Amino acid sequence: MVYKTIAELSQDLANKKISSVELTQQFLDRIERFDKSLNSFITVTADQALAEAKNADAQRAKGEAGPLTGIPFAQKDIFCTQGVKTSCGSKMLDNYISPYDATVVKQFKKAGTVLLGKTNMDEFAMGSSNETSYYGPVKNPWNLETVAGGSSGGSAAAVAAYLTPAATGTDTGGSIRQPASLCGISGLKPTYGRVSRYGMIAYASSLDQGGPMARTAEDIALLMNTMAGFDTNDSTSIDYPVPDYTSTLNDSMKGLRIGLPKEFFGAGLEKGVEEAIQAAIKEYEKLGATIHEISLPHSALSIPAYYVIAPAECSSNLARYDGVRFGHRCKEPKDLEDLYKRSRSEGFGPEVTRRIMIGTYALSAGYYDAYYLKAQKIRGLIREDFSNAFDNVDVIMGPTSPTPAFKIGAKTDDPISMYLSDIYTIAVNLAGLPGMSIPAGFVSDLPVGLQLIGDIFQEPRLLNIAHSYQKVTDWHTRIPKGF
Ligand code: GLN
């Protein structure tokens, strides 16, 4: 049962093949059995989950069930959950019990999903390997010596190891797509503004976007039906009609114009990854798509621009952790300044501290024009590259990550090489576009992800393109050995 997709489980619940309480118990048992080796959960809410499952069964008995009623689910620990610890992977919030639910959490509660727990993540979502988490790294179920990717590594590993059918993630520069790729699952980063950011702890507000992580595009479509939509509590949320994401999944691939940016296939891309991606593209040709070489000339500037903009925004967002209102407070402060200084230096880990310092520097008087303003101009050019590309193609494809999962510890002393993990994903956030990663093969037993990039609000098309591939391949159905 646990190896089924949400679409299948939903049928089984409807046909009374299993109750939500039984299903939830099966996943809780797996978490208990396997998570010691993976470390994918920070908090497991077993009692609450069983109570919610009972409610879901009762609701179903009354004939009031929707497609997600009674489906077990996990939330990345960046989403505020009322009455449940919400740590954001940081010592700073290790003692924080949220007094309210994020909009996304409310939406899933309303849909009747059952919360299994909160998943591990890089501290404040800063990282590409889950190694910056205060709670320790997440292991990749395909090889326990390698990273699960980040920052939504806990969600990716938990889905890949069948500890939950699906989970939420957030993506500021690649944090849904890159861990999805490294763990062999599907993940969608929606258009900026499509999913509410209210109650999603802020890292870099102009880039952050929540989205679903699951095994198949079909499941992601089901989750998007619940997650997408306008929210008056989020000033950047967009009031744009929400389609039924499942209704176009089976549209034809005939005549689909696929753009391959030449910048995504150059130096730095591992050979095995490139071969897997080329093979996936061949599948699309067989389905009737046409291939076009395109150029995104400013791609090389996306990492430098991001590492000015994201730290600048994070330095401002993280100023709220002052030891006064909530979060970690140092012992016996001498005065107010000592309280600020010690609470912050004790509460934040080294990567978060590095980013706050870079951001504060970049925003300080005299440097603003040289760094922040320039980065914003580059952001405009990157957006233009994409909009020019979409004049001629319907979707852009390429690798999600230049390499498969790397060894734990391999990049922790070299931030630049860590930052390069997101070389193909970051531009999508800078442009606010939807992007997706789907499993597309293996390089020596480690999964490879194919990235699909669409124009704004083209999520239905991306899900259709992903689903078409999943109908003719079986990479998304593989089970890591031992799980
Ligand atoms: N790895 C990138 C960073 O460290 C992206 C993280 C994210 O998308 N949250 O900032």
XYZ file of C-alpha atoms and ligand atoms in Angstrom:
493
model
C 0.000 0.000 0.000
C 2.726 2.517 0.939
C 4.272 2.265 -2.530
C 1.163 3.640 -4.198
C 0.679 7.151 -5.540
C -1.810 9.606 -4.054
C -4.105 9.051 -7.038
C -4.142 5.300 -6.290
C -4.451 5.704 -2.511
C -7.328 8.089 -3.012
C -9.139 5.372 -4.991
C -8.379 2.752 -2.329
C -9.724 5.017 0.411
C -12.852 5.691 -1.647
C -13.355 1.970 -2.319
C -12.856 1.185 1.382
C -9.853 -1.044 0.663
C -8.133 0.688 3.558
C -9.012 3.342 6.127
C -7.005 6.498 6.652
C -6.165 5.335 10.190
C -4.659 2.107 8.833
C -2.800 3.901 6.076
C -1.467 6.539 8.456
C -0.281 3.841 10.854
C 1.629 2.138 8.026
C 3.501 5.336 7.218
C 4.155 6.095 10.905
C 5.607 2.578 11.262
C 7.896 3.179 8.308
C 9.054 6.510 9.714
C 9.836 4.787 13.012
C 11.721 2.032 11.228
C 13.661 3.961 8.598
C 14.063 7.547 9.680
C 16.865 6.835 12.122
C 19.082 6.264 9.116
C 17.666 9.082 6.958
C 16.980 11.928 9.416
C 14.299 13.287 7.105
C 11.888 14.396 9.852
C 12.527 16.992 12.557
C 9.184 16.365 14.239
C 6.828 13.404 13.897
C 3.255 14.209 14.937
C 2.055 10.636 15.434
C -0.820 11.269 17.866
C -2.116 14.222 15.931
C -1.849 12.233 12.689
C -3.943 9.361 14.023
C -6.560 11.792 15.359
C -6.707 13.563 11.995
C -6.956 10.215 10.202
C -9.883 9.252 12.406
C -11.613 12.510 11.524
C -10.930 11.910 7.849
C -12.507 8.448 8.057
C -15.542 9.919 9.801
C -15.855 12.594 7.140
C -15.687 9.945 4.444
C -18.351 7.878 6.197
C -20.616 10.941 6.001
C -19.997 11.084 2.250
C -18.003 14.322 2.490
C -14.608 13.185 1.236
C -12.537 15.003 -1.390
C -9.620 13.547 -3.366
C -7.092 14.227 -0.584
C -9.235 13.294 2.433
C -7.279 10.934 4.641
C -4.039 11.084 2.605
C -0.932 11.174 4.848
C 1.287 14.162 4.165
C 4.357 15.993 5.484
C 5.142 19.690 5.719
C 8.603 21.165 5.331
C 9.529 22.655 8.690
C 9.471 26.153 7.174
C 5.641 26.220 7.178
C 4.099 27.414 10.433
C 1.894 24.771 12.027
C -0.279 25.800 14.929
C 0.690 24.078 18.176
C 3.549 22.181 16.500
C 7.231 23.100 16.594
C 8.294 25.052 13.500
C 12.093 25.230 13.564
C 13.083 26.180 9.995
C 16.077 23.908 10.575
C 17.587 26.407 13.012
C 18.636 26.487 16.639
C 17.116 29.982 16.577
C 13.617 28.487 16.339
C 14.263 25.189 18.129
C 11.894 26.334 20.885
C 9.277 27.898 18.603
C 5.729 26.553 18.645
C 3.771 28.452 16.048
C 0.557 30.094 17.267
C -0.982 29.950 13.783
C -1.131 27.895 10.581
C 0.442 29.002 7.307
C -2.119 29.381 4.527
C -0.678 26.294 2.809
C -1.089 24.293 6.021
C -4.679 25.520 6.356
C -5.410 24.542 2.749
C -4.150 20.992 3.295
C -6.043 20.699 6.589
C -9.196 21.813 4.836
C -8.614 19.213 2.117
C -8.496 16.559 4.844
C -4.838 15.489 4.580
C -3.197 13.943 7.628
C -0.026 15.590 8.950
C 2.656 12.950 9.645
C 5.235 15.514 10.694
C 7.642 18.269 9.744
C 10.577 17.577 7.467
C 14.231 18.443 7.883
C 15.752 21.265 5.847
C 18.783 23.494 5.500
C 18.802 26.229 8.125
C 16.370 28.952 6.976
C 16.391 27.189 3.572
C 19.980 28.257 2.873
C 21.833 25.389 1.299
C 21.866 22.762 -1.427
C 22.655 19.653 0.600
C 20.710 19.818 3.858
C 24.007 19.951 5.715
C 23.369 23.389 7.224
C 20.434 22.053 9.292
C 20.805 22.392 13.069
C 19.331 18.868 13.205
C 22.039 17.300 11.064
C 22.170 16.285 7.416
C 19.509 14.227 5.657
C 20.796 11.063 3.992
C 19.852 10.184 0.453
C 17.891 6.892 0.412
C 19.654 5.866 -2.827
C 23.018 5.954 -1.081
C 23.229 6.830 2.590
C 26.691 8.324 2.154
C 25.376 11.000 -0.185
C 23.339 14.144 0.396
C 19.605 14.401 -0.258
C 20.022 17.883 -1.762
C 18.594 21.023 -0.280
C 17.082 22.908 1.118
C 13.956 20.696 0.983
C 16.089 17.566 1.467
C 13.938 16.104 4.241
C 10.811 16.255 2.088
C 12.636 14.747 -0.901
C 14.214 11.884 1.069
C 10.969 11.100 2.912
C 9.028 10.860 -0.364
C 11.807 8.873 -2.082
C 11.949 6.361 0.786
C 8.152 6.023 0.869
C 7.842 7.474 4.369
C 5.128 9.791 3.046
C 3.291 9.916 -0.297
C 4.077 13.621 -0.663
C 5.346 16.725 1.096
C 5.686 20.447 0.658
C 8.903 22.169 -0.268
C 10.006 25.726 -0.892
C 12.217 26.944 -3.693
C 14.190 30.197 -3.552
C 16.950 29.162 -5.928
C 16.287 25.476 -6.564
C 15.285 23.970 -3.232
C 12.353 21.956 -4.552
C 13.829 20.925 -7.901
C 17.407 20.081 -6.868
C 16.555 17.726 -3.959
C 13.758 16.203 -6.081
C 16.379 15.522 -8.741
C 18.940 14.073 -6.314
C 16.352 11.799 -4.654
C 14.554 10.678 -7.822
C 11.124 12.231 -7.210
C 8.985 14.900 -8.899
C 8.832 18.485 -7.639
C 7.201 21.660 -8.901
C 8.200 25.218 -8.123
C 5.158 27.233 -9.175
C 5.078 30.723 -10.702
C 5.977 33.354 -8.123
C 2.715 34.420 -6.456
C 0.766 31.256 -7.356
C 1.046 29.719 -3.868
C 0.638 31.791 -0.710
C 3.765 32.668 1.269
C 1.781 33.595 4.385
C 3.187 31.648 7.318
C 6.069 30.328 5.221
C 9.154 31.545 7.074
C 10.846 34.153 4.885
C 14.321 33.745 3.424
C 14.415 35.947 0.295
C 10.892 37.231 -0.216
C 11.092 38.157 -3.901
C 12.272 34.624 -4.763
C 10.670 32.254 -2.210
C 7.879 30.053 -3.504
C 6.257 26.984 -1.963
C 5.294 23.954 -4.012
C 4.529 20.232 -3.909
C 6.939 17.275 -3.958
C 5.592 13.813 -4.786
C 6.361 10.822 -6.931
C 4.351 11.671 -10.029
C 3.163 14.669 -12.000
C -0.399 13.422 -11.533
C -0.008 13.605 -7.736
C 1.506 17.060 -8.023
C -1.509 18.158 -10.049
C -3.807 16.903 -7.278
C -1.757 18.783 -4.672
C -1.698 21.981 -6.744
C -5.494 21.914 -6.874
C -5.350 22.438 -3.111
C -2.267 24.620 -2.797
C -2.646 27.218 -5.563
C -4.717 30.337 -5.188
C -4.994 33.945 -4.149
C -4.444 34.883 -0.513
C -5.243 38.328 0.855
C -2.697 37.688 3.625
C 0.153 37.656 1.087
C 0.630 40.951 -0.744
C 2.554 39.230 -3.557
C -0.067 36.554 -4.123
C -1.662 36.835 -7.559
C -5.397 36.856 -8.149
C -5.470 34.668 -11.223
C -7.943 31.835 -11.855
C -6.885 28.403 -10.578
C -7.446 25.691 -13.188
C -8.091 22.022 -12.477
C -4.491 20.877 -12.880
C -5.547 17.290 -13.539
C -7.792 18.119 -16.497
C -5.011 18.710 -19.054
C -2.593 15.979 -17.944
C -3.270 13.836 -21.005
C -3.047 16.503 -23.718
C -0.953 15.476 -26.723
C 2.773 16.180 -27.121
C 2.389 16.512 -30.921
C 3.952 19.730 -32.098
C 5.327 20.655 -28.668
C 8.332 22.934 -29.207
C 11.122 22.116 -26.752
C 13.944 24.612 -26.301
C 17.353 23.366 -25.194
C 19.487 26.252 -23.945
C 23.049 25.749 -25.101
C 24.257 27.260 -21.816
C 22.753 24.265 -19.934
C 24.880 21.713 -21.769
C 28.367 23.179 -21.408
C 31.321 22.723 -19.086
C 30.487 21.526 -15.577
C 27.716 19.148 -16.652
C 28.583 15.581 -15.733
C 28.630 13.245 -18.732
C 26.267 10.623 -17.312
C 23.738 13.318 -16.441
C 23.929 14.751 -19.947
C 23.362 11.303 -21.476
C 20.275 10.713 -19.336
C 18.857 14.112 -20.292
C 19.518 13.539 -24.008
C 17.774 10.157 -23.756
C 14.750 11.799 -22.105
C 14.584 14.380 -24.873
C 14.582 11.546 -27.443
C 11.467 10.169 -25.703
C 9.746 13.487 -26.252
C 10.701 13.451 -29.911
C 9.093 10.017 -30.166
C 5.948 11.521 -28.661
C 5.858 14.133 -31.420
C 7.770 17.095 -29.944
C 10.290 19.130 -31.918
C 13.683 20.211 -30.548
C 15.131 23.706 -30.920
C 18.459 25.016 -29.731
C 18.020 28.292 -27.866
C 20.233 30.633 -25.903
C 19.789 32.235 -22.496
C 22.769 34.561 -22.861
C 22.785 35.906 -19.294
C 22.621 32.512 -17.530
C 26.187 32.763 -16.290
C 25.215 35.846 -14.289
C 22.383 34.173 -12.412
C 24.482 32.824 -9.533
C 26.344 36.092 -8.849
C 23.099 38.098 -9.065
C 21.293 35.643 -6.779
C 24.067 35.718 -4.185
C 23.633 39.481 -3.866
C 19.803 39.604 -3.938
C 19.074 36.578 -1.710
C 21.515 37.561 1.088
C 20.317 41.189 0.893
C 16.719 40.109 1.425
C 17.657 37.553 4.062
C 19.632 40.118 6.063
C 16.473 42.168 6.272
C 14.068 39.254 6.883
C 16.204 37.681 9.588
C 16.572 40.945 11.508
C 13.381 39.953 13.363
C 15.253 37.263 15.343
C 16.481 39.574 18.055
C 16.086 37.437 21.165
C 13.193 39.632 22.315
C 9.954 38.465 20.747
C 10.468 34.805 19.932
C 13.175 32.294 19.191
C 16.480 31.742 20.937
C 17.471 34.137 23.751
C 20.952 34.118 25.272
C 21.359 33.573 29.015
C 21.711 36.601 31.314
C 22.248 39.405 28.825
C 24.218 42.378 30.216
C 22.275 44.939 28.209
C 20.155 45.197 25.074
C 23.109 45.126 22.694
C 24.525 42.043 24.372
C 21.078 40.403 24.112
C 20.925 41.032 20.351
C 24.495 40.020 19.693
C 24.661 36.855 21.700
C 21.135 35.647 20.895
C 21.868 35.993 17.188
C 25.369 34.571 17.203
C 24.284 31.595 19.318
C 21.048 31.023 17.367
C 22.308 31.207 13.768
C 24.660 28.707 12.151
C 27.681 29.670 10.010
C 25.973 29.715 6.566
C 23.122 31.911 7.779
C 25.600 34.221 9.475
C 27.658 34.441 6.279
C 24.599 35.428 4.257
C 23.420 38.026 6.758
C 26.876 39.599 6.667
C 27.070 39.601 2.848
C 23.558 41.029 2.601
C 24.149 43.731 5.172
C 27.322 44.747 3.352
C 25.644 44.802 -0.058
C 22.828 47.009 1.225
C 24.973 49.441 3.173
C 25.240 53.069 2.072
C 27.634 53.496 -0.815
C 27.450 49.850 -1.907
C 23.758 49.646 -2.730
C 24.193 50.928 -6.303
C 27.290 48.863 -6.937
C 25.804 45.545 -5.816
C 22.080 45.375 -5.144
C 20.944 47.697 -7.916
C 23.277 46.055 -10.412
C 22.027 42.597 -9.439
C 18.450 43.772 -9.965
C 19.378 45.007 -13.450
C 20.861 41.606 -14.260
C 17.654 40.065 -13.000
C 15.774 42.112 -15.599
C 18.080 40.833 -18.357
C 17.589 37.230 -17.242
C 13.822 37.679 -17.319
C 14.122 39.103 -20.841
C 16.186 36.097 -21.978
C 13.349 33.803 -20.977
C 10.640 35.926 -22.497
C 12.562 36.008 -25.811
C 12.967 32.236 -25.647
C 9.255 31.693 -25.063
C 8.494 33.584 -28.291
C 9.747 30.501 -30.128
C 9.329 27.492 -27.823
C 6.656 26.143 -25.448
C 8.929 24.677 -22.816
C 12.611 24.773 -21.928
C 14.344 21.552 -20.918
C 17.694 20.665 -19.440
C 19.284 19.061 -16.415
C 18.088 20.109 -12.955
C 21.503 19.662 -11.377
C 24.946 19.349 -12.994
C 25.752 16.201 -10.977
C 23.872 13.470 -9.143
C 23.974 13.415 -5.325
C 27.459 14.057 -3.938
C 29.097 12.661 -0.807
C 28.160 14.168 2.541
C 30.911 16.626 3.492
C 32.286 16.923 -0.058
C 31.364 20.586 -0.508
C 30.871 21.903 3.018
C 34.212 23.749 3.055
C 33.722 25.262 -0.368
C 30.626 27.484 -0.501
C 31.190 28.456 -4.146
C 31.149 24.872 -5.351
C 28.026 24.298 -3.228
C 26.400 27.381 -4.790
C 27.102 25.969 -8.262
C 24.711 23.067 -7.527
C 21.934 25.492 -8.466
C 23.463 26.710 -11.706
C 20.477 25.545 -13.801
C 17.702 26.341 -11.332
C 18.384 29.836 -9.976
C 17.547 31.827 -13.125
C 14.004 30.439 -12.965
C 13.487 32.020 -9.535
C 15.020 35.309 -10.654
C 12.484 35.363 -13.499
C 9.550 34.185 -11.314
C 8.754 31.285 -13.671
C 7.411 27.793 -12.930
C 9.967 24.975 -13.030
C 9.763 21.277 -12.435
C 12.102 18.351 -11.939
C 11.141 14.776 -12.828
C 13.132 11.537 -12.563
C 14.873 10.734 -15.852
C 17.373 7.975 -15.220
C 20.360 7.046 -13.105
C 24.112 7.504 -13.056
C 25.653 4.604 -11.152
C 22.572 4.032 -8.983
C 21.984 7.721 -8.269
C 18.933 9.461 -9.775
C 19.081 12.176 -12.443
C 16.399 14.862 -12.785
C 15.098 16.447 -15.969
C 14.141 20.092 -15.565
C 11.121 21.582 -17.343
C 10.746 25.365 -17.378
C 7.558 27.103 -18.504
C 6.340 30.646 -19.026
C 4.366 32.230 -16.162
C 1.244 30.308 -15.111
C 2.108 27.445 -17.458
C 1.982 24.883 -14.621
C -0.806 22.904 -16.339
C 1.370 22.567 -19.444
C 4.433 21.519 -17.404
C 2.399 18.880 -15.559
C 1.005 17.638 -18.875
C 4.542 17.388 -20.309
C 5.821 15.606 -17.193
C 2.863 13.224 -17.087
C 3.295 12.314 -20.769
C 6.876 11.240 -20.021
C 5.840 9.293 -16.931
C 3.296 7.350 -19.000
C 6.097 5.955 -21.185
C 8.909 5.601 -18.606
C 9.156 4.048 -15.149
C 11.962 6.014 -13.439
C 9.421 7.507 -11.026
C 8.331 4.049 -9.808
C 11.754 2.814 -8.634
C 12.281 1.929 -4.979
C 15.659 2.506 -3.324
C 17.236 -0.726 -2.070
C 16.438 -1.519 1.548
C 13.291 0.630 1.667
N 20.812 26.550 -2.621
C 20.265 27.865 -2.739
C 20.647 28.677 -1.532
O 21.371 28.188 -0.755
C 18.780 27.802 -2.897
C 18.085 27.482 -1.644
C 16.594 27.546 -1.780
O 16.055 27.443 -2.886
N 15.941 27.752 -0.654
O 20.252 29.777 -1.349
